mmCIF file of C-alpha atoms in Angstrom:
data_model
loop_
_atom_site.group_PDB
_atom_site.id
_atom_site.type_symbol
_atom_site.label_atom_id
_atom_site.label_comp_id
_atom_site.label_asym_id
_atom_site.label_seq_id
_atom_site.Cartn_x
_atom_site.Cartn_y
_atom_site.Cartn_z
ATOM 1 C CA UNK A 1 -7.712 20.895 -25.051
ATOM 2 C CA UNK A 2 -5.967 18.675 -22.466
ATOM 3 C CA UNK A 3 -3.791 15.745 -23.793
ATOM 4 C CA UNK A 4 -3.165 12.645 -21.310
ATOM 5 C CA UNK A 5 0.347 11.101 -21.253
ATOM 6 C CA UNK A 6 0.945 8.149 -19.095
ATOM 7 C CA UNK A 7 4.755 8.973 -17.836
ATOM 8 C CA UNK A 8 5.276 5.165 -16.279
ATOM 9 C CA UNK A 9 5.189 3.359 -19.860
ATOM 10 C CA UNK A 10 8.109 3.157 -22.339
ATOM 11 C CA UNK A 11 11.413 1.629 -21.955
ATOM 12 C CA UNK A 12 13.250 5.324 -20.963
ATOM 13 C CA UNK A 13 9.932 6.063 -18.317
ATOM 14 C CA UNK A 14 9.212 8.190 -16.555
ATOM 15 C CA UNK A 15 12.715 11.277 -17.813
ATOM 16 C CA UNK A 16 11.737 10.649 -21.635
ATOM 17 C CA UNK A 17 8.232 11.084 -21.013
ATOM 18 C CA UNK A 18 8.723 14.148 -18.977
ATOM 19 C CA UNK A 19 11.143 15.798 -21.029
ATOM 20 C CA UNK A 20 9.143 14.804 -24.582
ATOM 21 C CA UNK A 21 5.982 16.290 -22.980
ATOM 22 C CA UNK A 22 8.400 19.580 -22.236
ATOM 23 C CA UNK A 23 9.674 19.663 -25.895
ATOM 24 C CA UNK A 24 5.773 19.191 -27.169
ATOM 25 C CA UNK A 25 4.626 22.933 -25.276
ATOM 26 C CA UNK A 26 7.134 24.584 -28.013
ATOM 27 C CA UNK A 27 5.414 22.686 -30.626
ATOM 28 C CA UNK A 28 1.506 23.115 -29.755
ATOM 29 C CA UNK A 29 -0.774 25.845 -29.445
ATOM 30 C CA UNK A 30 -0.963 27.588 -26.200
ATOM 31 C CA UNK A 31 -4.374 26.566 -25.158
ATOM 32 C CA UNK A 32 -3.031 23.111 -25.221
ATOM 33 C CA UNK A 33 -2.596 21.635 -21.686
ATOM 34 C CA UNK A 34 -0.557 17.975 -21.260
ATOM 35 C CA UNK A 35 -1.817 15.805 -18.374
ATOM 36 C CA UNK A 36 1.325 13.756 -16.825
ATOM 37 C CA UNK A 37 0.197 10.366 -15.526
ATOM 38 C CA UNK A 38 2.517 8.197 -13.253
ATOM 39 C CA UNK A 39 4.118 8.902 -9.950
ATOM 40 C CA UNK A 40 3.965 12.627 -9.156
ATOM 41 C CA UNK A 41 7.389 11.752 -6.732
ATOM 42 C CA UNK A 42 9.271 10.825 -10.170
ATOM 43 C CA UNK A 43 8.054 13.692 -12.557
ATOM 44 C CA UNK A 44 8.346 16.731 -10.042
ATOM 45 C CA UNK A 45 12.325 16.447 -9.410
ATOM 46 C CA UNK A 46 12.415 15.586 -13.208
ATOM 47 C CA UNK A 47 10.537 18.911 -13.953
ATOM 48 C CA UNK A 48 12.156 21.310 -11.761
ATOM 49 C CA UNK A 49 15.712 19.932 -12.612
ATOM 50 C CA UNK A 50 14.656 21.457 -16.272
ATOM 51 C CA UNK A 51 13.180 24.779 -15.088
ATOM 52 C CA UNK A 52 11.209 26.589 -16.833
ATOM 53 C CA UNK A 53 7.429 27.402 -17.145
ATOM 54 C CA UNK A 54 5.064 24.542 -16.815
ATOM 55 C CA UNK A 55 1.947 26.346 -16.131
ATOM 56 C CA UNK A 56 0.538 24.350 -19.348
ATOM 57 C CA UNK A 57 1.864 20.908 -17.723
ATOM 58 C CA UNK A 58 -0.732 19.096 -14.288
ATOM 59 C CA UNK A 59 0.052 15.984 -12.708
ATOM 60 C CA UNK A 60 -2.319 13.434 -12.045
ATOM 61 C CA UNK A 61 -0.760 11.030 -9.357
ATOM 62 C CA UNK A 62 -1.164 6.826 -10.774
ATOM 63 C CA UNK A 63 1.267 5.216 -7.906
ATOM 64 C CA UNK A 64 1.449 1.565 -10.123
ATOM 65 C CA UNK A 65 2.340 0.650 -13.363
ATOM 66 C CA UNK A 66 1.570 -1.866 -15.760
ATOM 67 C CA UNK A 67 4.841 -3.421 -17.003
ATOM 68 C CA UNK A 68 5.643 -5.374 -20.246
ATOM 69 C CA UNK A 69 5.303 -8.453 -18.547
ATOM 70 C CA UNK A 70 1.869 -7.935 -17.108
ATOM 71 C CA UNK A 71 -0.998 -9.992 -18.751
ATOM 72 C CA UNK A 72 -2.863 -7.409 -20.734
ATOM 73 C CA UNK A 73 -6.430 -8.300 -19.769
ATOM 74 C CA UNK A 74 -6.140 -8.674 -16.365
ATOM 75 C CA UNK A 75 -3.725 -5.970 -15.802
ATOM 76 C CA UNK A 76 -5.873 -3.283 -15.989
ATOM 77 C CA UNK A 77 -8.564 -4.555 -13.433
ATOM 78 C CA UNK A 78 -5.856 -5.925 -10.864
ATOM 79 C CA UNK A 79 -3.514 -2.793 -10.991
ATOM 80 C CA UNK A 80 -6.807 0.742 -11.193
ATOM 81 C CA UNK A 81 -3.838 3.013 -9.638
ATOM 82 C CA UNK A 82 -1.780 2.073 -12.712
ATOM 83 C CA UNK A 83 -0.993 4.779 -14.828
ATOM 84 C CA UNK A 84 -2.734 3.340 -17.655
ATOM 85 C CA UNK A 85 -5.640 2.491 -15.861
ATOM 86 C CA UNK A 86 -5.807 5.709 -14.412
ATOM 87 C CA UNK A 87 -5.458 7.435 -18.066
ATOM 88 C CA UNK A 88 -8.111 5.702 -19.697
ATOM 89 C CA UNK A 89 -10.725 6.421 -16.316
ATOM 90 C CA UNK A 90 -9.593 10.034 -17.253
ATOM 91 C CA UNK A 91 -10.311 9.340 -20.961
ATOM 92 C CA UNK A 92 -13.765 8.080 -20.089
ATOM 93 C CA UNK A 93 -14.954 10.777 -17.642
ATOM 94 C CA UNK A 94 -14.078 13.414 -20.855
ATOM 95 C CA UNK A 95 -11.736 15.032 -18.243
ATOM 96 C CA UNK A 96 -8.546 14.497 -20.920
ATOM 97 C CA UNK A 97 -9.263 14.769 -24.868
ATOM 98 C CA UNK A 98 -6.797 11.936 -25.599
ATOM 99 C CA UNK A 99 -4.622 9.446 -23.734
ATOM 100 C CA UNK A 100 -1.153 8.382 -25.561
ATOM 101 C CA UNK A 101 1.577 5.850 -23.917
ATOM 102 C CA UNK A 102 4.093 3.985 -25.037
ATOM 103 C CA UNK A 103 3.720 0.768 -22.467
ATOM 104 C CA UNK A 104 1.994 -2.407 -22.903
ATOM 105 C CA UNK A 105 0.363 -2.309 -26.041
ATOM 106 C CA UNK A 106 -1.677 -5.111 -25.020
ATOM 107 C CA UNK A 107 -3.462 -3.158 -22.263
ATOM 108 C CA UNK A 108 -3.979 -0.318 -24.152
ATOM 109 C CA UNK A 109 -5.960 -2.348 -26.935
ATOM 110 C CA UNK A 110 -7.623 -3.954 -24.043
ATOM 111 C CA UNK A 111 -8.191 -0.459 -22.224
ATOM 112 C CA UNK A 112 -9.703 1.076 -25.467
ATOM 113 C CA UNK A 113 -12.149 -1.663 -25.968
ATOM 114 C CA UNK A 114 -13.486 -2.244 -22.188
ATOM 115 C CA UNK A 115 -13.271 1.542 -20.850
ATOM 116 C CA UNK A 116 -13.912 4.041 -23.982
ATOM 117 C CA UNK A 117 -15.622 0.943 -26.180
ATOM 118 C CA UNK A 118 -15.173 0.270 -29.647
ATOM 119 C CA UNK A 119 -17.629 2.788 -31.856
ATOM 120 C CA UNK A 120 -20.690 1.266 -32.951
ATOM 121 C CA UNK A 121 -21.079 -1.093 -35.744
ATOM 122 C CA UNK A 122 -17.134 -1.404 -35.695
ATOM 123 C CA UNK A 123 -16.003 -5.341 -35.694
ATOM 124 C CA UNK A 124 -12.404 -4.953 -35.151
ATOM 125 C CA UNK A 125 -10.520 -1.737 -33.744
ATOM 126 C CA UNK A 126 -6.593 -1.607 -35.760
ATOM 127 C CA UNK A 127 -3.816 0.270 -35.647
ATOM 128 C CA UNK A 128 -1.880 1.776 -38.101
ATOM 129 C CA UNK A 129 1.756 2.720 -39.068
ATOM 130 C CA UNK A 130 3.152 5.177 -41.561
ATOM 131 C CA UNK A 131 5.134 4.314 -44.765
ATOM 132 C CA UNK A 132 7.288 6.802 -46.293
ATOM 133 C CA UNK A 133 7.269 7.377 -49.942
ATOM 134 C CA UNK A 134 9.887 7.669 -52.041
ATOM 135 C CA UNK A 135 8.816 11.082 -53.897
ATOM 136 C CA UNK A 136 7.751 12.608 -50.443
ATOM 137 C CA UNK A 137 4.726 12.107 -48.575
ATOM 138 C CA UNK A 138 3.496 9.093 -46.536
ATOM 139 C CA UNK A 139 0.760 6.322 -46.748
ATOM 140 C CA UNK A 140 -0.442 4.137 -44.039
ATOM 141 C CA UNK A 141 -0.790 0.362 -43.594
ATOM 142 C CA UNK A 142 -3.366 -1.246 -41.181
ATOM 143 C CA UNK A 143 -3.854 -3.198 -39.046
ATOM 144 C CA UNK A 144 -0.219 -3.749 -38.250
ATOM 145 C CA UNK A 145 -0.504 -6.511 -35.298
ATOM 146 C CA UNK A 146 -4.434 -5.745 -33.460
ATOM 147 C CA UNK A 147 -5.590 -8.305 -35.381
ATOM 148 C CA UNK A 148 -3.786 -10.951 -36.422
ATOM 149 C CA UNK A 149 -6.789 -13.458 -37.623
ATOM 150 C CA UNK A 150 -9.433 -11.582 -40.175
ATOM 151 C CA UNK A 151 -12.629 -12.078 -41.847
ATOM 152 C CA UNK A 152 -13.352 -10.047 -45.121
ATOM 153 C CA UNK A 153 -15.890 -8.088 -43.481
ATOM 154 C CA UNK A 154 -13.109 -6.904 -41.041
ATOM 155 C CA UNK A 155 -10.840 -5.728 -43.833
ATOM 156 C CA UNK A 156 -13.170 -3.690 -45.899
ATOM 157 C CA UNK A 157 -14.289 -1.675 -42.258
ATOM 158 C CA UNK A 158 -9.898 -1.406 -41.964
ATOM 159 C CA UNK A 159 -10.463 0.393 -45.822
ATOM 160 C CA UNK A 160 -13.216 2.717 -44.428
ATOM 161 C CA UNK A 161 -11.212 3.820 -41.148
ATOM 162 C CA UNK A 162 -7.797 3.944 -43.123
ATOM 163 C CA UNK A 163 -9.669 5.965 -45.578
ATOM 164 C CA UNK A 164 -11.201 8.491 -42.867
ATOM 165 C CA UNK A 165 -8.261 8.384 -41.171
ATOM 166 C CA UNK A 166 -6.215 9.452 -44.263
ATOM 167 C CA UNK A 167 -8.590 12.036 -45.270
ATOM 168 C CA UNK A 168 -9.133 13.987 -41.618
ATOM 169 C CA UNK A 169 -5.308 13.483 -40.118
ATOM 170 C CA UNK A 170 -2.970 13.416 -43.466
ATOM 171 C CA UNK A 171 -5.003 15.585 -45.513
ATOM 172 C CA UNK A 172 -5.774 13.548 -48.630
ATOM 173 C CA UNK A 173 -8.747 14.202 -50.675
ATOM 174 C CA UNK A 174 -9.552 11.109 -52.085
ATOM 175 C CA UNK A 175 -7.251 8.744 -51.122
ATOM 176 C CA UNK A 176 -6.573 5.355 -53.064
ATOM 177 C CA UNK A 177 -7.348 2.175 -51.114
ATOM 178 C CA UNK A 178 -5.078 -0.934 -51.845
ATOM 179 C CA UNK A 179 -5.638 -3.991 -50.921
ATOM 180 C CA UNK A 180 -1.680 -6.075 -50.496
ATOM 181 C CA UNK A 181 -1.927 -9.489 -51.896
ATOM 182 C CA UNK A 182 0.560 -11.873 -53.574
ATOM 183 C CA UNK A 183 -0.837 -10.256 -57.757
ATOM 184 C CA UNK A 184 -2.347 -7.813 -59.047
ATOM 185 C CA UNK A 185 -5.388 -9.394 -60.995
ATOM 186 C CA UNK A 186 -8.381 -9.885 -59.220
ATOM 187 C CA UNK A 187 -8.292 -13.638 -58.227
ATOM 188 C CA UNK A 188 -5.129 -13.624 -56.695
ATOM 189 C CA UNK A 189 -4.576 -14.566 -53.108
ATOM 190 C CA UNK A 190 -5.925 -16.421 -50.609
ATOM 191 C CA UNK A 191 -9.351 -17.253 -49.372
ATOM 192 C CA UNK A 192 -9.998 -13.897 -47.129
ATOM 193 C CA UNK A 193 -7.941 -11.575 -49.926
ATOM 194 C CA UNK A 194 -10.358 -12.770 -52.712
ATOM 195 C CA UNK A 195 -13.007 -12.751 -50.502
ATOM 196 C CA UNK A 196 -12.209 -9.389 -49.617
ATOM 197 C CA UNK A 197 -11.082 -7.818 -52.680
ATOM 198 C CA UNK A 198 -15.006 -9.081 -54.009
ATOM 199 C CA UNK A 199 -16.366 -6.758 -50.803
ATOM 200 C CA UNK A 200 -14.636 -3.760 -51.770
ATOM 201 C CA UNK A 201 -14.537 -3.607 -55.562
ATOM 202 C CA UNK A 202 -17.341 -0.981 -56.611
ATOM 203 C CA UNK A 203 -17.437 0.354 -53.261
ATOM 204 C CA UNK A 204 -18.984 3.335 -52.280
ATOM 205 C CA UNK A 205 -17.228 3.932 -49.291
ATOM 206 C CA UNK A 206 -14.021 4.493 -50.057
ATOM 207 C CA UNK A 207 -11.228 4.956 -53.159
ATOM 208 C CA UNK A 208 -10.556 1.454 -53.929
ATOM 209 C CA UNK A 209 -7.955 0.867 -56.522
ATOM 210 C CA UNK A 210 -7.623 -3.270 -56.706
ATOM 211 C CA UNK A 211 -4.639 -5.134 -55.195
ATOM 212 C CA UNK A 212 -0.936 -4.289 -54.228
ATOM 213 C CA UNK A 213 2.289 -6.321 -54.263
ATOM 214 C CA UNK A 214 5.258 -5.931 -51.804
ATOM 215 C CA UNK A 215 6.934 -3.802 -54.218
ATOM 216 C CA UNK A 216 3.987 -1.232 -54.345
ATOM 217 C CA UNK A 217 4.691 -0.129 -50.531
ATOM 218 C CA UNK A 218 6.798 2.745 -50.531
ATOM 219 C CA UNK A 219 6.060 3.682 -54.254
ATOM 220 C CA UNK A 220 2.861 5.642 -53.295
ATOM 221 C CA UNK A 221 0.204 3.412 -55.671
ATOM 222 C CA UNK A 222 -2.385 3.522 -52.399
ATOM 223 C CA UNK A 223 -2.314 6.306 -50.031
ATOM 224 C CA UNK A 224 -3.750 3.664 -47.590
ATOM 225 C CA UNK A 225 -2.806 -0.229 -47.628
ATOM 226 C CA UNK A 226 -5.337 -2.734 -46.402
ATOM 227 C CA UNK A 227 -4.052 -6.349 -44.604
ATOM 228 C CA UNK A 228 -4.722 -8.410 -41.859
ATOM 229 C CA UNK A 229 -2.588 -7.670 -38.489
ATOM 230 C CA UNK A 230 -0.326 -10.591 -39.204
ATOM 231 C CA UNK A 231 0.604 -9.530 -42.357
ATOM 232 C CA UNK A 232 0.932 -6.013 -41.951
ATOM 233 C CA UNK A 233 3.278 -6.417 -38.633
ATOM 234 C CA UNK A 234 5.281 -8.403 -40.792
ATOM 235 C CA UNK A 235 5.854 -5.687 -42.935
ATOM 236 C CA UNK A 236 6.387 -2.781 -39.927
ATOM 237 C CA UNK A 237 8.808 -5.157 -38.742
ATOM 238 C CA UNK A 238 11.083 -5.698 -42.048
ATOM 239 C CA UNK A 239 10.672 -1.637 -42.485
ATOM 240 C CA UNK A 240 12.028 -0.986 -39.242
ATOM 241 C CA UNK A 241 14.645 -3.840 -39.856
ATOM 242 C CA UNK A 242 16.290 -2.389 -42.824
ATOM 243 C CA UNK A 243 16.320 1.195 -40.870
ATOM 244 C CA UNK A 244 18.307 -0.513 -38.205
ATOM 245 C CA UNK A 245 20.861 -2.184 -41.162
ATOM 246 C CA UNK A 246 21.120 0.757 -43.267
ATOM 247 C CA UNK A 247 22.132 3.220 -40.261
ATOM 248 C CA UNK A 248 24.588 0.259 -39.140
ATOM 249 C CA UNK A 249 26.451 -0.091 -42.689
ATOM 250 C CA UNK A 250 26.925 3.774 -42.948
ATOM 251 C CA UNK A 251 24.031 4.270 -45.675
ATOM 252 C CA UNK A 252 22.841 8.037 -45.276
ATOM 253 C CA UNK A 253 19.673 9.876 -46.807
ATOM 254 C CA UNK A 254 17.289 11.926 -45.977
ATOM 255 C CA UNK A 255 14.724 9.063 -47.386
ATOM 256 C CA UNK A 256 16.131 6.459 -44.554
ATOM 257 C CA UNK A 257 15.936 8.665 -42.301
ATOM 258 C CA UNK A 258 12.189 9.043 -42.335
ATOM 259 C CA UNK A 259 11.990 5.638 -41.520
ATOM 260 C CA UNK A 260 12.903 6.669 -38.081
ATOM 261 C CA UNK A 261 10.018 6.169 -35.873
ATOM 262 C CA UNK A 262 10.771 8.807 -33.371
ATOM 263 C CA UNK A 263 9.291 11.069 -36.360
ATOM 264 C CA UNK A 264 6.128 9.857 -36.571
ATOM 265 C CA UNK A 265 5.736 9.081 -32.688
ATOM 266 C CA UNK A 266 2.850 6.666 -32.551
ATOM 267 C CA UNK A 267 -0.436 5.655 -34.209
ATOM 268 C CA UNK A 268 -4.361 6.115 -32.850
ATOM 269 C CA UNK A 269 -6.353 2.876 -32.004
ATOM 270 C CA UNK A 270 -8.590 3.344 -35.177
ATOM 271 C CA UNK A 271 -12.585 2.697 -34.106
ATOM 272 C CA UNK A 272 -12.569 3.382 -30.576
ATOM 273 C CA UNK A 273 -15.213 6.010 -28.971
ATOM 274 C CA UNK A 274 -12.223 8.520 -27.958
ATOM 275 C CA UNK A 275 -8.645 9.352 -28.743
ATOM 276 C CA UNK A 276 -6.272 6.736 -28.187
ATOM 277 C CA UNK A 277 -2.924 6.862 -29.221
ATOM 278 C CA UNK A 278 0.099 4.020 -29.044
ATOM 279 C CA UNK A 279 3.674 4.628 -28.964
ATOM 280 C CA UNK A 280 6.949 2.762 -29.441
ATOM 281 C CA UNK A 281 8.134 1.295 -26.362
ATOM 282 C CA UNK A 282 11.582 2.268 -27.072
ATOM 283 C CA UNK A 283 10.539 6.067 -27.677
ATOM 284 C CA UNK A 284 12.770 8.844 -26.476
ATOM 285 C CA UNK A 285 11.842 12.621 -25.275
ATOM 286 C CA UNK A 286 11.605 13.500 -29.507
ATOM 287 C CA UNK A 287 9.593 10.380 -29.963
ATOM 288 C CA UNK A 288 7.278 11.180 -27.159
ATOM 289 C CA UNK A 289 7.157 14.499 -28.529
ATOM 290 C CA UNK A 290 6.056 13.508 -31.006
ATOM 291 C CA UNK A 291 3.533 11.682 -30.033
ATOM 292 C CA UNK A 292 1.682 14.007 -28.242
ATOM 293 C CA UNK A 293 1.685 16.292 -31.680
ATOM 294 C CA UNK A 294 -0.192 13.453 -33.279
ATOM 295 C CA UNK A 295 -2.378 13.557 -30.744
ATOM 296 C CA UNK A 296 -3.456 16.945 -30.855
ATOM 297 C CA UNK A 297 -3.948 16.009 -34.447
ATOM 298 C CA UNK A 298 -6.462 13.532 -34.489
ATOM 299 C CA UNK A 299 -8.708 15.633 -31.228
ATOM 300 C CA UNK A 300 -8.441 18.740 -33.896
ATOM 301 C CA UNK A 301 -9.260 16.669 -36.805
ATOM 302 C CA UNK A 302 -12.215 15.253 -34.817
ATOM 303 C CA UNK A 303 -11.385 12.010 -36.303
ATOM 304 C CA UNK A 304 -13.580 10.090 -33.927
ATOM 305 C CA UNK A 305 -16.671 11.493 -34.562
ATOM 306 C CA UNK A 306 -16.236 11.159 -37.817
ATOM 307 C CA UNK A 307 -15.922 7.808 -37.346
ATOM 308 C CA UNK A 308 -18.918 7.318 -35.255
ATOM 309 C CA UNK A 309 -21.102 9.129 -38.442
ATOM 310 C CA UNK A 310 -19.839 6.984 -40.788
ATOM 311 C CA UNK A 311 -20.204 3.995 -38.664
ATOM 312 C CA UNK A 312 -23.564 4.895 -38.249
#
């Protein structure tokens, strides 16, 4: 299995990316080989400054890079040496199983769509991000900011990936779909949460359980929370938000601290036709790390074709 890592995204690129694809080698399976991607005159001093055997490590030389600032659909075409660009012609060819970063979001959404494709019959690709519950465990949310506009249609295909997704990756049997509205009863919300709640009730498809309030997010009611990209970046936001105040007023626990997103490293582009996975831009070497765990995750889960059958 070879895992791509572009080493050029991130704000601590290219040493956290180097050293978190060092720390991952202790942490997967030794026929696991990570593909560095970025500028092979930055990651060789890093790597021999830290020694050590990285016979399980190649470099793949990508000379540009597409910052923060670059427009995402055009920065792919107008910058091919790019690391990203470079990662996803990797991705394409089959010559890497996966391709994580932790740069412009943007142009990796754009990247999975125009060089790997979104899977047939799938509207809207998403992304996803964890939510820690209280008694232990973790649900997801999706989308979380793909998609910020949505039809009904869209969210009941987010309840069949985040359901797939829940049951190949997080290793839940049946897990309980919830749709997050403003009530409980069945015709509350607006226009597209009726609309959608109307779609999934009695579906065969997936576990649906009915709507969920704010309240119902870290409780564990739905293993897997349906919402437009809007909404649901809203609410990755405010979690992240009251990680930032609670380590800033002193508050300790172990259940903060899994709010932490250098433990959960990224999230795959859900609906894509290969294994994409998105990062925080502010990730360090643990963060990265983890990342590329996750990755080697969803290519052993073999989440995507599982997709692709049920999207057939």
């Amino acid at each position: 299995m070879k895992l791509g890592l572009d080493i050029s995204g991130g704000d601590f690129a290219p040493k956290a990316n180097v050293l978190g694809a060092i720390l991952a080698l202790n942490h997967l399976p030794d026929n696991v080989e990570v593909v560095l991607i970025g500028r092979e005159e930055e990651i060789h001093p890093i790597l021999k400054e830290n020694g050590g055997d990285f016979s399980r490590l190649s470099v793949v030389n990508a000379p540009d890079i597409i910052t923060m600032k670059d427009h995402p659909t055009r920065a792919i075409p107008q910058k091919p040496n790019s690391s990203i660009s470079v990662g996803f012609e990797l991705l394409a060819k089959k010559e890497i199983d996966s391709f994580a970063s932790t740069g412009n979001t943007g142009a990796m959404l754009v990247g999975s769509i125009y060089k790997v494709n979104a899977i047939p019959g799938v509207i809207r690709p998403c992304i996803t991000s964890v939510l820690p519950i209280v008694e232990g465990g973790n649900s997801i949310i999706l989308d979380v900011g793909s998609n910020a506009d949505c039809k009904p249609d869209v969210l009941y295909q987010f309840a069949s990936l985040g359901s797939l997704y829940a049951k190949s990756v997080m290793d839940i049997k049946d897990p309980k779909i919830g749709l997050l509205n403003i009530g409980e009863e069945e015709g509350k919300g607006n226009l597209l949460t009726q609309s959608a709640y109307k779609l999934m009730k009695g579906s065969d498809d997936f576990n649906f359980i009915g709507n969920i309030e704010g309240r119902d997010l870290f409780n564990g009611k739905a293993d897997v929370v349906v919402c437009d990209g809007f909404t649901g970046n809203i609410v990755l936001k405010q979690a992240e938000g009251i990680y930032s105040i609670a380590k800033e007023i002193g508050i300790e626990g172990t259940y903060f601290d899994r709010f932490n997103y250098e433990n959960y490293g990224g999230t795959p582009i859900l609906g894509v036709n290969s294994n994409v996975i998105i990062g925080h831009g502010i990730s360090n070497d643990v963060a990265v790390k983890n990342m590329l765990c996750l990755s080697y995750d969803v290519v052993e889960s073999e989440l995507t074709r599982k997709i692709k059958e049920a999207f057939k």
